[in-house]
XYZ file of C-alpha atoms in Angstrom:
231
model
C 0.000 0.000 0.000
C 1.320 3.461 -0.932
C 1.500 5.487 2.263
C 2.820 8.821 0.893
C 1.486 10.375 -2.300
C 3.371 12.939 -4.387
C 1.750 15.974 -2.782
C 2.597 14.665 0.662
C 6.162 14.041 -0.487
C 6.534 17.677 -1.483
C 5.227 18.917 1.857
C 7.404 16.418 3.716
C 10.472 17.551 1.761
C 9.924 21.193 2.632
C 9.563 20.284 6.314
C 12.745 18.205 6.174
C 14.617 21.100 4.596
C 13.628 23.342 7.479
C 14.517 20.809 10.170
C 17.727 19.337 8.772
C 19.120 22.651 7.578
C 18.632 24.017 11.078
C 20.839 21.191 12.346
C 23.584 22.171 9.898
C 26.109 19.963 8.200
C 27.100 19.437 4.580
C 25.839 15.839 4.507
C 22.343 16.911 5.556
C 22.365 19.579 2.814
C 23.296 16.997 0.195
C 20.584 14.598 1.357
C 17.913 17.279 1.087
C 19.173 18.457 -2.306
C 19.085 14.899 -3.612
C 15.531 14.398 -2.322
C 14.364 17.556 -4.062
C 16.049 16.518 -7.304
C 14.363 13.100 -7.135
C 10.842 14.489 -6.819
C 8.911 13.889 -10.035
C 9.162 16.844 -12.439
C 5.357 17.022 -12.598
C 5.368 18.143 -8.966
C 7.224 21.320 -9.981
C 3.969 22.874 -11.160
C 5.108 26.473 -10.860
C 7.358 28.107 -13.413
C 8.513 31.474 -14.690
C 10.414 32.593 -17.777
C 13.513 34.660 -17.029
C 15.862 36.586 -19.330
C 19.262 37.605 -17.963
C 21.017 40.877 -18.810
C 24.713 41.470 -18.177
C 25.135 45.264 -18.129
C 28.648 44.912 -16.677
C 31.914 45.313 -18.572
C 33.114 41.753 -17.976
C 31.741 38.258 -18.459
C 29.251 37.244 -15.791
C 27.767 33.942 -14.657
C 24.166 33.909 -13.426
C 22.594 31.510 -10.949
C 18.971 30.878 -9.940
C 17.893 28.647 -7.073
C 14.698 27.893 -5.202
C 15.487 28.655 -1.558
C 14.099 25.269 -0.576
C 17.562 23.987 -1.512
C 19.879 24.295 1.503
C 23.114 24.348 -0.498
C 24.886 27.367 -1.989
C 23.302 29.160 -4.926
C 26.772 29.217 -6.531
C 26.944 25.453 -6.946
C 27.156 24.362 -10.564
C 23.696 22.743 -10.505
C 22.119 26.195 -10.045
C 24.068 27.857 -12.855
C 21.733 29.090 -15.598
C 23.807 31.104 -18.078
C 27.175 32.786 -18.639
C 27.067 36.054 -20.589
C 29.750 38.218 -22.113
C 29.712 41.952 -21.304
C 26.590 43.853 -22.383
C 24.668 40.804 -23.537
C 21.172 39.367 -23.081
C 20.148 35.725 -22.771
C 17.167 33.977 -24.285
C 14.227 33.291 -21.994
C 15.055 30.439 -19.623
C 12.538 28.508 -17.542
C 12.808 28.309 -13.762
C 10.567 25.778 -11.953
C 9.783 25.388 -8.279
C 7.780 23.223 -5.916
C 4.409 24.204 -4.511
C 4.757 26.423 -1.422
C 8.390 27.153 -2.286
C 8.181 30.244 -4.484
C 11.074 32.092 -2.791
C 13.843 32.251 -5.375
C 17.454 33.342 -4.963
C 19.078 35.155 -7.885
C 22.850 35.601 -7.975
C 25.837 36.305 -10.204
C 29.621 36.344 -10.083
C 32.531 37.255 -12.363
C 32.752 34.682 -15.117
C 36.535 34.332 -14.867
C 37.452 34.882 -11.220
C 34.223 33.765 -9.478
C 34.585 36.919 -7.342
C 32.405 40.025 -6.947
C 29.291 38.088 -6.078
C 25.857 39.613 -5.681
C 22.541 38.001 -4.766
C 18.948 38.720 -3.757
C 15.747 36.813 -2.982
C 12.445 37.370 -4.794
C 9.009 35.785 -4.597
C 8.116 34.772 -8.142
C 4.612 34.287 -9.492
C 3.571 31.313 -11.557
C 3.573 31.816 -15.349
C 5.066 35.327 -15.144
C 8.048 36.586 -17.158
C 11.029 38.393 -15.602
C 14.325 40.184 -16.208
C 17.373 39.536 -14.016
C 19.845 42.408 -14.486
C 23.475 42.623 -13.360
C 24.528 46.280 -13.255
C 26.772 48.667 -11.349
C 26.890 52.238 -10.086
C 30.228 53.903 -9.350
C 31.896 50.500 -9.261
C 29.374 49.016 -6.810
C 27.742 45.819 -8.105
C 23.956 45.517 -8.092
C 21.323 42.982 -9.064
C 17.701 43.714 -9.948
C 14.763 41.494 -10.872
C 11.881 43.051 -12.840
C 8.665 41.660 -14.216
C 8.360 41.959 -17.983
C 5.514 44.229 -19.053
C 5.207 44.427 -22.844
C 2.863 47.036 -24.305
C 2.717 46.001 -27.937
C 0.800 48.292 -30.293
C 0.607 48.156 -34.083
C 2.904 50.618 -35.908
C 4.405 51.865 -32.641
C 7.528 51.277 -30.565
C 7.049 50.869 -26.826
C 9.901 51.019 -24.328
C 10.836 51.240 -20.663
C 14.121 52.608 -19.332
C 16.436 51.217 -16.624
C 19.514 53.291 -15.746
C 22.317 53.420 -13.182
C 22.011 57.205 -12.818
C 19.232 59.800 -12.817
C 18.654 61.031 -16.377
C 16.013 63.086 -18.137
C 14.121 61.340 -20.936
C 13.181 63.425 -23.960
C 11.735 62.514 -27.371
C 12.070 64.522 -30.596
C 14.064 67.240 -28.823
C 11.096 68.113 -26.645
C 11.335 69.172 -23.016
C 12.107 66.241 -20.727
C 9.006 64.090 -20.245
C 10.355 61.942 -17.418
C 13.341 61.504 -15.108
C 14.740 58.062 -14.396
C 15.467 56.757 -10.902
C 18.619 54.778 -10.187
C 17.921 51.055 -10.319
C 14.197 51.547 -11.010
C 12.460 50.831 -14.292
C 10.498 53.687 -15.840
C 6.900 53.673 -16.935
C 6.273 52.571 -20.526
C 6.464 55.086 -23.370
C 5.160 54.704 -26.912
C 6.465 56.461 -30.007
C 5.481 56.554 -33.666
C 7.855 57.041 -36.553
C 11.603 57.275 -36.116
C 11.779 59.446 -33.025
C 14.951 60.660 -31.360
C 15.217 59.302 -27.821
C 17.593 61.135 -25.499
C 18.706 60.010 -22.051
C 20.270 63.169 -20.722
C 22.873 63.978 -23.362
C 22.989 60.419 -24.719
C 21.130 59.560 -27.949
C 19.466 56.128 -28.192
C 18.589 54.789 -31.646
C 15.484 52.696 -30.977
C 14.478 52.644 -34.640
C 17.733 50.963 -35.645
C 17.429 48.261 -32.987
C 13.674 47.745 -32.614
C 10.707 46.713 -34.749
C 7.371 48.498 -34.799
C 4.665 46.678 -32.887
C 7.092 45.428 -30.203
C 8.102 46.521 -26.719
C 11.641 46.944 -25.398
C 13.602 47.369 -22.192
C 16.483 49.832 -22.534
C 19.231 49.238 -19.932
C 21.660 52.149 -19.973
C 25.048 52.379 -18.258
C 26.228 55.997 -17.950
C 29.859 55.038 -17.263
C 30.295 53.130 -20.541
C 27.563 55.048 -22.451
C 26.286 51.671 -23.652
C 22.570 50.978 -24.062
C 21.318 47.394 -24.158
C 17.999 47.166 -25.998
C 16.129 43.929 -25.283
C 12.672 42.914 -26.455
C 10.145 42.522 -23.675
């Protein structure tokens, strides 16, 4: 007779993580990690799509881990993608167990494995996110944003993410918005080939984007590089 069904196994695993991790010890961590890995994939009902942006000037390795795992987020099993400077990944799927939606995001230098940064976010099932590695005055940062496309026919939509406060202006008009450091702007929509200015920096959306789509513009003021990624 089967005494423990799959749902019970998931709940039991989460309880074991809490109890055994509290006791400490590498062997206990490995046991729990192995149990989680062995749970049938169908039990990982929750998932999100995540694109990773490296807005740093060196290669960067990204990691994503459900916090139900007791081991380090920097273990190889939690590695999701390695990106060269100023690059964007494809959408990658992250899955997690019921009642374990807390997710740890992290990154480190691709070559030295130094300069680590991490944060914890509660993800929502079937949502789409950005994970962005960026810096301000040499200080590393990590941000996780929900994707919010605003696609309209014959128009370009965009949001702005910067590492410094900058005025946004379109077609040489008076500034319509000021960015906040590490915060994504509201969405803007333009028609035709409009000139987008971030402070004194010109951004050519028309060259990089297609009408009818939405984009996230990640701008680094120190390198004057803008990464334009489709939402």
